[in-house]
Amino acid sequence: MAEIIEGVNTRRIYKLTVFCIVISALLGIAYNAITGEAGDGFSIASYLITALGFFVAVVAAGEWMGLESLDSFSETDLKRGKRYRVEYCEM
């Protein structure tokens, strides 16, 4: 029996978000333990969570738009709503 899921997979987005928060917190704690600089460690961790948050946003946008992979962004013509593939060619 196959289950058809329509819409955004919120469980996947929640898992990615929690994973990003845990990784950035562990990085901040590890940097603090090694160097003793808590402010610097959590500055690095905040940058990491921002960068990973952008990745989660791209995944969520891709699921909302119905794209199969991140490479599909380059294959979509938003004006016509059609997919196309541009191959490399020399001019």
PDB file of C-alpha atoms in Angstrom:
ATOM      1  CA  MET A   1       0.000   0.000   0.000  1.00  0.00           C
ATOM      2  CA  ALA A   2       1.452   3.346  -1.021  1.00  0.00           C
ATOM      3  CA  GLU A   3       0.897   6.528   0.894  1.00  0.00           C
ATOM      4  CA  ILE A   4       0.642   9.724  -1.124  1.00  0.00           C
ATOM      5  CA  ILE A   5       1.820  12.781   0.761  1.00  0.00           C
ATOM      6  CA  GLU A   6       0.759  16.121  -0.626  1.00  0.00           C
ATOM      7  CA  GLY A   7       2.179  19.337   0.709  1.00  0.00           C
ATOM      8  CA  VAL A   8       5.230  20.151   2.757  1.00  0.00           C
ATOM      9  CA  ASN A   9       6.872  17.393   4.802  1.00  0.00           C
ATOM     10  CA  THR A  10       6.903  19.254   8.126  1.00  0.00           C
ATOM     11  CA  ARG A  11       8.508  16.378  10.019  1.00  0.00           C
ATOM     12  CA  ARG A  12      11.560  16.546   7.740  1.00  0.00           C
ATOM     13  CA  ILE A  13      11.815  20.323   8.168  1.00  0.00           C
ATOM     14  CA  TYR A  14      11.535  20.023  11.970  1.00  0.00           C
ATOM     15  CA  LYS A  15      14.240  17.350  12.042  1.00  0.00           C
ATOM     16  CA  LEU A  16      16.566  19.500   9.933  1.00  0.00           C
ATOM     17  CA  THR A  17      15.927  22.519  12.165  1.00  0.00           C
ATOM     18  CA  VAL A  18      16.622  20.617  15.391  1.00  0.00           C
ATOM     19  CA  PHE A  19      19.724  19.065  13.823  1.00  0.00           C
ATOM     20  CA  CYS A  20      21.040  22.525  12.903  1.00  0.00           C
ATOM     21  CA  ILE A  21      20.423  23.887  16.404  1.00  0.00           C
ATOM     22  CA  VAL A  22      22.110  20.914  18.093  1.00  0.00           C
ATOM     23  CA  ILE A  23      25.144  21.010  15.779  1.00  0.00           C
ATOM     24  CA  SER A  24      25.662  24.747  16.258  1.00  0.00           C
ATOM     25  CA  ALA A  25      25.263  24.487  20.052  1.00  0.00           C
ATOM     26  CA  LEU A  26      27.748  21.619  20.235  1.00  0.00           C
ATOM     27  CA  LEU A  27      30.205  23.597  18.128  1.00  0.00           C
ATOM     28  CA  GLY A  28      29.878  26.616  20.441  1.00  0.00           C
ATOM     29  CA  ILE A  29      30.376  24.468  23.547  1.00  0.00           C
ATOM     30  CA  ALA A  30      33.356  22.657  22.012  1.00  0.00           C
ATOM     31  CA  TYR A  31      35.027  25.930  20.997  1.00  0.00           C
ATOM     32  CA  ASN A  32      34.448  27.291  24.506  1.00  0.00           C
ATOM     33  CA  ALA A  33      35.938  24.154  26.070  1.00  0.00           C
ATOM     34  CA  ILE A  34      39.037  24.282  23.856  1.00  0.00           C
ATOM     35  CA  THR A  35      39.818  28.010  23.904  1.00  0.00           C
ATOM     36  CA  GLY A  36      37.934  29.313  26.932  1.00  0.00           C
ATOM     37  CA  GLU A  37      36.304  32.058  24.841  1.00  0.00           C
ATOM     38  CA  ALA A  38      32.544  31.640  25.217  1.00  0.00           C
ATOM     39  CA  GLY A  39      31.660  34.756  23.231  1.00  0.00           C
ATOM     40  CA  ASP A  40      33.734  33.755  20.228  1.00  0.00           C
ATOM     41  CA  GLY A  41      32.401  30.201  20.298  1.00  0.00           C
ATOM     42  CA  PHE A  42      28.799  31.258  20.258  1.00  0.00           C
ATOM     43  CA  SER A  43      29.494  33.895  17.610  1.00  0.00           C
ATOM     44  CA  ILE A  44      30.718  31.083  15.381  1.00  0.00           C
ATOM     45  CA  ALA A  45      27.709  28.975  16.396  1.00  0.00           C
ATOM     46  CA  SER A  46      25.289  31.794  15.540  1.00  0.00           C
ATOM     47  CA  TYR A  47      26.878  32.153  12.102  1.00  0.00           C
ATOM     48  CA  LEU A  48      26.566  28.398  11.598  1.00  0.00           C
ATOM     49  CA  ILE A  49      22.900  28.335  12.563  1.00  0.00           C
ATOM     50  CA  THR A  50      22.220  31.202  10.164  1.00  0.00           C
ATOM     51  CA  ALA A  51      23.941  29.390   7.306  1.00  0.00           C
ATOM     52  CA  LEU A  52      22.236  26.084   8.100  1.00  0.00           C
ATOM     53  CA  GLY A  53      18.908  27.890   8.517  1.00  0.00           C
ATOM     54  CA  PHE A  54      19.266  29.123   4.954  1.00  0.00           C
ATOM     55  CA  PHE A  55      19.755  25.510   3.855  1.00  0.00           C
ATOM     56  CA  VAL A  56      16.582  24.451   5.710  1.00  0.00           C
ATOM     57  CA  ALA A  57      14.703  27.322   4.039  1.00  0.00           C
ATOM     58  CA  VAL A  58      15.872  26.160   0.603  1.00  0.00           C
ATOM     59  CA  VAL A  59      14.732  22.602   1.349  1.00  0.00           C
ATOM     60  CA  ALA A  60      11.353  23.862   2.604  1.00  0.00           C
ATOM     61  CA  ALA A  61      10.909  26.084  -0.448  1.00  0.00           C
ATOM     62  CA  GLY A  62      11.816  23.182  -2.702  1.00  0.00           C
ATOM     63  CA  GLU A  63       9.227  20.951  -1.063  1.00  0.00           C
ATOM     64  CA  TRP A  64       6.614  23.684  -1.244  1.00  0.00           C
ATOM     65  CA  MET A  65       7.299  24.177  -4.955  1.00  0.00           C
ATOM     66  CA  GLY A  66       7.258  20.421  -5.564  1.00  0.00           C
ATOM     67  CA  LEU A  67      10.863  20.086  -6.667  1.00  0.00           C
ATOM     68  CA  GLU A  68      12.534  16.697  -6.400  1.00  0.00           C
ATOM     69  CA  SER A  69      16.084  17.927  -5.825  1.00  0.00           C
ATOM     70  CA  LEU A  70      18.002  21.136  -5.250  1.00  0.00           C
ATOM     71  CA  ASP A  71      19.230  21.003  -8.855  1.00  0.00           C
ATOM     72  CA  SER A  72      15.635  21.341 -10.024  1.00  0.00           C
ATOM     73  CA  PHE A  73      15.755  25.080  -9.279  1.00  0.00           C
ATOM     74  CA  SER A  74      17.847  25.545 -12.411  1.00  0.00           C
ATOM     75  CA  GLU A  75      15.452  23.491 -14.535  1.00  0.00           C
ATOM     76  CA  THR A  76      12.250  25.456 -13.946  1.00  0.00           C
ATOM     77  CA  ASP A  77      10.947  28.260 -16.111  1.00  0.00           C
ATOM     78  CA  LEU A  78       8.731  30.190 -13.693  1.00  0.00           C
ATOM     79  CA  LYS A  79       7.081  32.282 -16.407  1.00  0.00           C
ATOM     80  CA  ARG A  80       5.751  29.293 -18.313  1.00  0.00           C
ATOM     81  CA  GLY A  81       5.630  26.805 -15.451  1.00  0.00           C
ATOM     82  CA  LYS A  82       7.530  24.263 -17.527  1.00  0.00           C
ATOM     83  CA  ARG A  83      10.707  22.378 -16.858  1.00  0.00           C
ATOM     84  CA  TYR A  84      13.569  22.478 -19.259  1.00  0.00           C
ATOM     85  CA  ARG A  85      17.153  21.367 -19.271  1.00  0.00           C
ATOM     86  CA  VAL A  86      19.893  23.587 -20.589  1.00  0.00           C
ATOM     87  CA  GLU A  87      22.865  21.651 -21.857  1.00  0.00           C
ATOM     88  CA  TYR A  88      26.282  23.205 -22.200  1.00  0.00           C
ATOM     89  CA  CYS A  89      27.113  24.172 -25.746  1.00  0.00           C
ATOM     90  CA  GLU A  90      29.857  26.212 -27.318  1.00  0.00           C
ATOM     91  CA  MET A  91      28.914  29.282 -29.283  1.00  0.00           C
TER      92      MET A  91
END
